[in-house]
Amino acid sequence: MPASRRGSGAVTLPTGQTLAFHTRTQDEEDLPHATKKTMADHLRKYESLFTLTPQRMRMIVDAFKDTLEAGLEKHGNTVPMIPTYVFGWPTGNETGEYLAVDLGGTNLRVCLVTLQGAGKFEITQSKYRLTEEQKQEDGQKLFDFCAECLKTFIDQHVGEEPGMINLKPGAKLPLGFTFSYPCSQDRIDHGELIRWTKGFGNPNTEGHDVAEMFRKSLQKYDVPADFISLTCDTTGTLIASHYVNPKTKIGCIFGTGCNAAYMEKVVDIPKIKHLGIAQDAEVAINCEYGAFDSFEHEHLPRTKYDQVVDETSNKPGEQAYEKLISGRYLGEIMRLVICELIDEGVLFLGQETYKLEKAYAFDTAFLSLMESDPTDELLMIIGIFTHFFAVETTLAERQFFRALAKLIGRRAARLSACGIAAIVSKMGYLEEGCSVGADGSLYNKYPGFADRIHEGLVDVFGDKGRNIVTYHAEDGSGVGSAVIAAMTKDRKEKGLYVNV
Ligand code: GLC
């Protein structure tokens, strides 16, 4: 057969080998796509790799529960179970105007929150997307950026009208800082960064007091803000959700990272016994449980794709649980499976695949979109592959991609259920039941994520698992941070401030 500049074909070499040639300008039928049967065979293989049985989940929950308990015993554990110096629940009647700065995994947000009491509030905010460079530059520069954005926000919003900041000359507004990375705290307006997570790597920050660093930046930009509290998004979520729904006992984030917070009795935290805090008091614990099974990798079912994600990350070995669940990594796991099939010659033969071969090129949002494609032809998936990666797909391949996304998304949700179940079982919440305030891009945007968590809870606990209900939380990093700042101000005024 003569070679042509377009199309696909095959020539038999003198050696007897067949050489296939293809160009990617051809129609779908002309390209040597995998057959329906080949894709189904591969899918079965991935099904067995990514499926978590109820029995395996129960084993994970047991180990998880032991890890949580060990973290309360002594300082320095991998899952650090951090006492946050947020004592007890809000009354729901906290009031006043607060600034909240939220340095999350993807965005920086600055907010003005007006707490109106009776669980009501108003919020005005601006959001800035963080660049990958900003996540690696010197730490002080990152805090300078936060202070600068806050200053601009205040300047734009000072005024008399509702939703505006009423600020008399020389006055300052109380500020809650949500810094969602593990920090060990001696008091609520202090926090030493234990380690960066979620791909951040800013030098000169780990081991430093980030509250002090941010205060320095606030001074540099002459920001009229009084730094009151440093909290994590999970603690904020717990408190904000309880502010509006007092049945809430756990706050979770399933977004760029994954983590949870809950309220613990001081008497059950042996590692802070020496502080002399009233034994009947309760304090919120930021579990930082994204670190579960780090380094040892004893309990979680890691596939070879998970291992590659880990080894090529800026923190190999760390955040083992988070790397199987969170939005930062799911797209990458899927991409690695696709690349394996490209290397094996199963997918995209004869097409240029360099766009797919770039690390982190496959966004987790694509998995959500694929799972929610409503068309028989899976047009959304055609769009993703042609528009972002310039490759053509057949219906059988698209069905395979959708099924693969489902496997990865479902495993993430079922593993998420294990963390919640560990807290529920440690605290004995199963019989009476509880609400779990949950937030984050996966929880809010990934189709069926919450349902899959609920299914997972039933797989772990049987029918009683239905007593544990997750719901979309109140904005923890804005409203929660403001409520925590209000609670802290109140404690200070009453002389109850704990300062170690
Ligand atoms: C990471 C952070 C943790 C945060 C979570 C969700 O796990 O270490 O502090 O709560 O992401 O944003």
CSV table of C-alpha atoms in Angstrom, one decimal, residues 102-107 130-132 135-136 178-182 193 195-202 206 231-234 253-259 288 290 313-315 318-319 322-323 326-329 360 441 477:
chain,number,residue,atom,x,y,z
A,102,ASP,CA,-7.9,32.8,53.9
A,103,LEU,CA,-4.7,31.3,52.5
A,104,GLY,CA,-6.0,28.1,51.0
A,105,GLY,CA,-4.5,25.6,48.6
A,106,THR,CA,-5.5,27.3,45.4
A,107,ASN,CA,-6.8,30.8,46.2
A,130,LEU,CA,-2.3,31.9,43.6
A,131,THR,CA,0.3,31.2,40.9
A,132,GLU,CA,2.6,28.2,41.1
A,135,LYS,CA,3.8,28.8,46.1
A,136,GLN,CA,7.5,28.5,45.9
A,178,THR,CA,-7.2,31.0,58.1
A,179,PHE,CA,-3.9,29.3,57.3
A,180,SER,CA,-4.7,25.8,56.1
A,181,TYR,CA,-1.4,23.9,56.7
A,182,PRO,CA,-0.3,22.0,59.8
A,193,LEU,CA,4.5,25.7,60.4
A,195,ARG,CA,5.4,21.3,57.0
A,196,TRP,CA,4.0,22.7,53.9
A,197,THR,CA,1.3,20.6,52.2
A,198,LYS,CA,-0.7,20.8,48.9
A,199,GLY,CA,2.4,21.5,46.7
A,200,PHE,CA,3.6,24.6,48.6
A,201,GLY,CA,7.3,24.8,49.2
A,202,ASN,CA,8.0,28.4,50.1
A,206,GLU,CA,8.7,25.7,57.9
A,231,THR,CA,-6.9,28.8,62.4
A,232,CYS,CA,-7.1,26.0,59.9
A,233,ASP,CA,-10.0,25.8,57.4
A,234,THR,CA,-11.3,22.6,59.1
A,253,ILE,CA,-12.5,19.7,53.9
A,254,PHE,CA,-12.4,17.7,50.7
A,255,GLY,CA,-10.7,20.1,48.3
A,256,THR,CA,-7.1,20.7,47.2
A,257,GLY,CA,-6.3,19.0,50.4
A,258,CYS,CA,-8.2,16.8,52.8
A,259,ASN,CA,-8.5,17.1,56.6
A,288,GLU,CA,-4.2,17.1,60.0
A,290,GLY,CA,-4.2,14.0,55.4
A,313,SER,CA,5.7,15.3,44.4
A,314,ASN,CA,7.8,18.0,46.3
A,315,LYS,CA,7.2,16.0,49.5
A,318,GLU,CA,4.2,12.8,53.1
A,319,GLN,CA,0.4,13.3,53.1
A,322,GLU,CA,-4.5,13.1,51.1
A,323,LYS,CA,-2.6,12.0,47.9
A,326,SER,CA,-7.7,15.3,47.3
A,327,GLY,CA,-8.4,17.4,44.2
A,328,ARG,CA,-4.8,18.3,43.8
A,329,TYR,CA,-4.0,14.7,42.9
A,360,TYR,CA,-0.5,17.7,36.2
A,441,SER,CA,-14.2,21.7,45.6
A,477,SER,CA,-12.5,30.2,56.3
